[in-house]
Amino acid sequence: MSLRVKICGITQPDQGKTIAALGASSLGFICVSGTPRYVSPEQICAIVNQLPIDAITGKSVDRVGVFLDASLAEICDVVAIAHLSSVQLHGTESPAFCDRLRTALPAIEIIKALRVKTPEALSQADFYENWVDALLLDAYHPNLPGGTGETLDWSALQKFRPDCPWLLAGGLTPDNVKEALAIARPDGIDLSSGIENAPGDKNLEQVANLFDRLKSLKP
C-alpha cells in the first residue's frame, strides 16, 4: 500500500490546487471556528471546486474536514456544503458517536484522531479501531487540540499496529519525515505547521521539498 500523505490546514484555493498537483493524497480543512486555520464550509467548497480531477478515476484527492466535538447535525451540514469525502474527529467523540456518524454518512470515511500524552494512551486505539476507517496519532498539548508542531516519541510507536490504517501527525517536516517513517512505519503522514509560513499559509517550496524527499524512499 502506498503512503498516504495528508496536508492539513488548507485555507487558500490556489495553494490547495498546487498541493494536490504536487502529490498529496488528502487535503485537510479545519472546521473548528475560532482556530487559526479555520475555513467556513463555503470557503472549503470554493477550494474543492478548483482541485484537479484524475483523468482515469474521475476523482480528486480526499477532502478531509477536521472537527472538534461537533454535533452530528453540524458535521452532516458541513460535509454536504463543502463536498467532503472524509471526516476527522479530533475531540472526545466516543465510539458510539462514530457509529452514529457512520449511519448518518455511510459513504464518508471516518478518521479518529488520538492525542498521545503517554505510551499508555495508545490503548485508546482499541476502543475505536472497529468503528472508524483510520486512526491518526497526534502529539498531546494541554491547551491546543492540534497543529502544535510538537512531535511524538516515534520509538514508542514501533509496535503500534491497529486493525485499521493509521496516520502519524505531530511536528513532521521535510527534514524529519524520513526518520519518522523509518521508526514508526505508519500507513500515512499528516503535516501542517511543519510546511507553513504562518498558520494556514503553506510554504509551497517546503511542500515540494517534502514530496521530493518522499520520492527517494524505497517502495
Short mmCIF file of C-alpha atoms in Angstrom, two decimals:
data_model
loop_
_atom_site.label_atom_id
_atom_site.label_comp_id
_atom_site.label_asym_id
_atom_site.label_seq_id
_atom_site.Cartn_x
_atom_site.Cartn_y
_atom_site.Cartn_z
CA MET A 1 0.00 0.00 0.00
CA SER A 2 1.35 3.39 -0.93
CA LEU A 3 1.94 6.02 1.72
CA ARG A 4 -0.96 8.38 2.31
CA VAL A 5 0.15 12.00 2.55
CA LYS A 6 -2.32 14.42 4.11
CA ILE A 7 -1.61 18.13 4.10
CA CYS A 8 -3.81 19.78 6.69
CA GLY A 9 -4.90 23.35 7.39
CA ILE A 10 -5.56 24.37 3.78
CA THR A 11 -7.14 27.83 3.56
CA GLN A 12 -6.33 29.14 0.07
CA PRO A 13 -7.72 27.81 -3.23
CA ASP A 14 -4.50 28.28 -5.21
CA GLN A 15 -2.45 26.52 -2.55
CA GLY A 16 -4.90 23.63 -2.33
CA LYS A 17 -4.77 23.15 -6.09
CA THR A 18 -0.97 23.25 -6.19
CA ILE A 19 -0.53 20.91 -3.22
CA ALA A 20 -2.90 18.38 -4.77
CA ALA A 21 -0.95 18.57 -8.04
CA LEU A 22 2.33 18.04 -6.19
CA GLY A 23 1.10 14.65 -4.98
CA ALA A 24 -0.94 14.98 -1.79
CA SER A 25 -3.35 12.11 -1.17
CA SER A 26 -5.58 14.18 1.10
CA LEU A 27 -6.21 17.82 1.92
CA GLY A 28 -7.39 18.71 5.41
CA PHE A 29 -9.69 21.61 6.26
CA ILE A 30 -10.12 22.87 9.81
CA CYS A 31 -13.83 23.15 10.63
CA VAL A 32 -13.30 24.42 14.17
CA SER A 33 -14.32 28.07 14.40
CA GLY A 34 -12.05 30.39 16.36
CA THR A 35 -8.88 28.48 15.47
CA PRO A 36 -6.08 29.95 13.30
CA ARG A 37 -6.68 27.71 10.27
CA TYR A 38 -10.49 27.74 10.33
CA VAL A 39 -12.29 27.85 6.99
CA SER A 40 -16.05 28.03 6.53
CA PRO A 41 -17.92 25.33 4.60
CA GLU A 42 -18.39 27.79 1.75
CA GLN A 43 -14.65 28.53 1.65
CA ILE A 44 -13.88 24.81 1.59
CA CYS A 45 -16.31 24.37 -1.30
CA ALA A 46 -14.52 27.11 -3.25
CA ILE A 47 -11.20 25.32 -2.73
CA VAL A 48 -12.62 21.88 -3.57
CA ASN A 49 -14.12 23.19 -6.80
CA GLN A 50 -10.63 24.08 -8.04
CA LEU A 51 -8.98 20.76 -7.26
CA PRO A 52 -7.64 18.75 -10.20
CA ILE A 53 -9.61 15.68 -11.30
CA ASP A 54 -7.80 12.45 -12.13
CA ALA A 55 -8.36 11.68 -15.79
CA ILE A 56 -8.56 7.93 -15.14
CA THR A 57 -10.59 7.71 -11.93
CA GLY A 58 -12.60 10.91 -12.36
CA LYS A 59 -11.92 11.73 -8.70
CA SER A 60 -9.95 14.40 -6.86
CA VAL A 61 -7.88 13.97 -3.70
CA ASP A 62 -9.53 13.13 -0.39
CA ARG A 63 -11.18 16.18 1.22
CA VAL A 64 -10.98 15.82 4.99
CA GLY A 65 -12.96 18.04 7.35
CA VAL A 66 -11.44 18.25 10.84
CA PHE A 67 -14.00 18.62 13.64
CA LEU A 68 -13.71 19.04 17.42
CA ASP A 69 -16.67 17.70 19.42
CA ALA A 70 -19.14 19.00 16.83
CA SER A 71 -22.72 17.76 16.73
CA LEU A 72 -23.82 15.12 14.27
CA ALA A 73 -26.06 17.66 12.52
CA GLU A 74 -23.24 20.18 12.15
CA ILE A 75 -20.89 17.60 10.66
CA CYS A 76 -23.53 16.43 8.18
CA ASP A 77 -24.25 20.02 7.11
CA VAL A 78 -20.58 20.85 6.55
CA VAL A 79 -19.95 17.61 4.62
CA ALA A 80 -22.84 18.44 2.29
CA ILE A 81 -21.92 22.09 1.71
CA ALA A 82 -18.16 21.57 1.40
CA HIS A 83 -18.27 18.32 -0.62
CA LEU A 84 -16.06 16.48 1.85
CA SER A 85 -15.11 12.84 1.40
CA SER A 86 -13.74 12.29 4.92
CA VAL A 87 -14.41 13.42 8.47
CA GLN A 88 -11.64 13.61 11.08
CA LEU A 89 -12.77 13.70 14.69
CA HIS A 90 -10.22 15.47 16.86
CA GLY A 91 -12.07 15.78 20.17
CA THR A 92 -13.51 13.43 22.77
CA GLU A 93 -16.01 11.79 20.41
CA SER A 94 -16.94 8.30 21.62
CA PRO A 95 -17.05 5.06 19.61
CA ALA A 96 -20.86 5.30 19.89
CA PHE A 97 -20.73 8.72 18.24
CA CYS A 98 -18.56 7.27 15.47
CA ASP A 99 -21.19 4.58 14.96
CA ARG A 100 -23.97 7.17 14.67
CA LEU A 101 -21.86 9.18 12.24
CA ARG A 102 -21.30 6.07 10.12
CA THR A 103 -25.05 5.51 9.97
CA ALA A 104 -25.70 9.13 9.01
CA LEU A 105 -22.88 9.32 6.43
CA PRO A 106 -22.28 5.75 5.20
CA ALA A 107 -20.17 6.83 2.20
CA ILE A 108 -17.86 9.12 4.17
CA GLU A 109 -14.51 8.00 5.59
CA ILE A 110 -14.18 8.44 9.37
CA ILE A 111 -10.78 9.19 10.90
CA LYS A 112 -10.40 9.37 14.68
CA ALA A 113 -7.50 11.42 15.99
CA LEU A 114 -5.90 10.37 19.27
CA ARG A 115 -3.75 12.83 21.22
CA VAL A 116 -0.95 10.76 22.70
CA LYS A 117 0.37 12.04 26.02
CA THR A 118 1.96 8.78 27.20
CA PRO A 119 2.63 5.39 25.57
CA GLU A 120 -0.31 4.04 27.60
CA ALA A 121 -2.59 6.41 25.70
CA LEU A 122 -2.14 4.22 22.64
CA SER A 123 -4.59 1.79 24.24
CA GLN A 124 -7.34 4.23 23.18
CA ALA A 125 -7.00 2.73 19.72
CA ASP A 126 -8.58 -0.49 20.96
CA PHE A 127 -11.86 1.31 21.56
CA TYR A 128 -12.05 2.91 18.11
CA GLU A 129 -10.37 0.70 15.52
CA ASN A 130 -13.54 -1.28 14.74
CA TRP A 131 -15.70 1.84 14.44
CA VAL A 132 -13.61 4.02 12.14
CA ASP A 133 -11.77 3.72 8.83
CA ALA A 134 -8.47 5.10 10.08
CA LEU A 135 -6.73 6.47 13.16
CA LEU A 136 -4.44 9.49 13.44
CA LEU A 137 -1.91 9.91 16.21
CA ASP A 138 -1.05 13.48 17.21
CA ALA A 139 1.09 14.93 19.96
CA TYR A 140 -0.66 15.94 23.16
CA HIS A 141 -0.75 19.60 24.15
CA PRO A 142 -2.63 20.76 27.28
CA ASN A 143 -4.17 23.80 25.58
CA LEU A 144 -4.23 23.04 21.86
CA PRO A 145 -6.10 20.20 20.11
CA GLY A 146 -3.70 20.06 17.16
CA GLY A 147 -1.33 21.88 14.85
CA THR A 148 1.11 22.38 17.70
CA GLY A 149 4.35 21.45 15.95
CA GLU A 150 5.16 19.05 18.80
CA THR A 151 6.49 15.62 17.84
CA LEU A 152 5.61 12.24 19.25
CA ASP A 153 8.09 9.71 20.58
CA TRP A 154 8.30 7.70 17.37
CA SER A 155 10.18 4.83 19.01
CA ALA A 156 7.16 4.25 21.26
CA LEU A 157 5.07 3.60 18.14
CA GLN A 158 7.18 0.79 16.68
CA LYS A 159 4.77 -1.87 17.90
CA PHE A 160 1.61 0.15 17.27
CA ARG A 161 -0.28 -1.94 14.72
CA PRO A 162 -4.05 -1.39 15.00
CA ASP A 163 -6.57 -3.29 12.89
CA CYS A 164 -7.09 -0.25 10.66
CA PRO A 165 -4.73 2.10 8.79
CA TRP A 166 -3.16 4.90 10.83
CA LEU A 167 -1.57 8.25 10.11
CA LEU A 168 1.27 9.88 12.01
CA ALA A 169 0.97 13.60 12.79
CA GLY A 170 2.71 15.98 15.15
CA GLY A 171 5.63 18.18 14.20
CA LEU A 172 6.51 16.46 10.93
CA THR A 173 8.66 18.43 8.47
CA PRO A 174 10.51 17.65 5.23
CA ASP A 175 13.66 17.34 7.33
CA ASN A 176 12.44 14.71 9.80
CA VAL A 177 9.79 12.81 7.86
CA LYS A 178 12.11 10.08 6.56
CA GLU A 179 13.32 9.32 10.07
CA ALA A 180 9.76 9.27 11.38
CA LEU A 181 8.67 6.85 8.68
CA ALA A 182 11.65 4.56 9.26
CA ILE A 183 10.99 4.34 13.00
CA ALA A 184 7.18 4.42 13.33
CA ARG A 185 6.20 2.89 9.96
CA PRO A 186 2.71 4.43 9.72
CA ASP A 187 0.33 3.97 6.78
CA GLY A 188 0.22 7.71 6.25
CA ILE A 189 1.50 11.05 7.45
CA ASP A 190 -0.20 14.35 8.23
CA LEU A 191 1.65 17.66 8.01
CA SER A 192 0.51 21.19 8.78
CA SER A 193 2.68 23.58 10.80
CA GLY A 194 5.90 21.98 9.53
CA ILE A 195 5.29 23.28 6.00
CA GLU A 196 3.87 26.74 6.73
CA ASN A 197 4.93 30.37 6.55
CA ALA A 198 2.18 31.16 9.06
CA PRO A 199 -0.97 29.30 10.21
CA GLY A 200 -2.98 28.49 7.07
CA ASP A 201 -0.35 29.86 4.67
CA LYS A 202 1.55 26.90 3.25
CA ASN A 203 5.13 27.19 2.06
CA LEU A 204 4.88 25.60 -1.37
CA GLU A 205 8.64 25.20 -1.69
CA GLN A 206 8.62 23.20 1.53
CA VAL A 207 5.70 21.10 0.26
CA ALA A 208 7.58 20.39 -2.98
CA ASN A 209 10.67 19.53 -0.91
CA LEU A 210 8.57 17.09 1.11
CA PHE A 211 7.42 15.20 -1.96
CA ASP A 212 10.93 15.17 -3.43
CA ARG A 213 12.19 13.51 -0.25
CA LEU A 214 9.35 11.00 -0.20
CA LYS A 215 10.09 10.00 -3.79
CA SER A 216 13.59 8.98 -2.72
CA LEU A 217 12.21 6.40 -0.30
CA LYS A 218 12.32 2.75 -1.31
CA PRO A 219 8.89 1.29 -2.16
#
